[in-house]
């Protein structure tokens, strides 16, 4: 499969006050044409920051501190903002986790959609209007004509999320990054949106990076998965491999913490302990203090991400036995 996007050793740092720290470390992966790659991991593991680094929309106090990002055989991480804007929307688009942050409060929905569409598609004003209505209806927005004339503050969270999804899909991007695209939506709309992403994918061979906490969504939509922990990739595999035989103790714990649909629970099971802060990363394996299988070396040295075969990578001393001390 031809790859459309490649990340090579991407690191992202941030500065808060006088303190600089790394939030994403040495992340490498590729996305094939027409492929859906899932990125999973608990809150704070660096999924959104990795995604934002790809589309060039990192928060103002964060920057790419290492690595290259290749989109359609072109290095894009060093592009000027103006050149990056030319590819945003058409070559690559993103559905953000925080919908309000990506809608401009001073323009109506219609103006924002039109701006995006006219930059990339050759349509007349009335065609843009009809296309906008069509898009809003597709993402399940009732009264689409009226909503077009409203401002973001007039919309609920779920509604703004759908508008943003419509915007991200409007120019039929070659690659769509969807960061928790359906979290704020009810189950029926969630299914509708996922179907819509499926259609976009089938019609245009769109590649998708799907960031989600929902392993059910991963199982249904993704071909490969990347598991992130504390700013790093700890496992990369096909969906079948991850579900049938997860290698990394963190992935195993993540999968165990998924509630079964037939077992209604008051509270979700969770992995004890918490993700370390990027300001104080442990010296050895970043998962060591939560790992049921940890041994001495884990607390002392960090394992590399090693290839088990050309489809499978894992970062854990258990799979690097030849390198173990003693
Ligand atoms: N602008 C920022 N400045 C400093 N630290 C940041 C900034 N944005 C994110 N971080 C830190 O970087 C780490 C990764 O954050 P990120 O938002 O990518 O996590 P995530 O995996 O998307 O989590 P979630 O599932 O909650 O969305 C976290 O520790 C977070 O606190
Ligand atoms: S390296 Fe050690 S602590 Fe880390 S996941 Fe593997 S066994 Fe657990
Ligand atoms: Mg996030």
Coordinates of C-alpha atoms and ligand atoms in Angstrom, one line a residue, residues 42-49 52 97-98 179-180 211 213, ligand 3:
X42 CA -5.4 7.3 28.0
X43 CA -5.9 11.0 28.5
X44 CA -2.7 13.0 28.4
X45 CA -0.7 10.4 26.3
X46 CA 0.0 12.9 23.4
X47 CA -2.6 11.8 20.9
X48 CA -4.0 15.3 20.1
X49 CA -0.6 17.0 20.2
X52 CA -1.9 18.9 15.7
X97 CA -11.6 17.4 19.9
X98 CA -12.7 20.9 21.0
X179 CA -9.7 13.5 17.1
X180 CA -12.4 11.9 19.2
X211 CA -8.1 9.1 17.6
X213 CA -10.9 6.0 23.5
Ligands
LIG3 MG1 -6.7 14.7 23.0

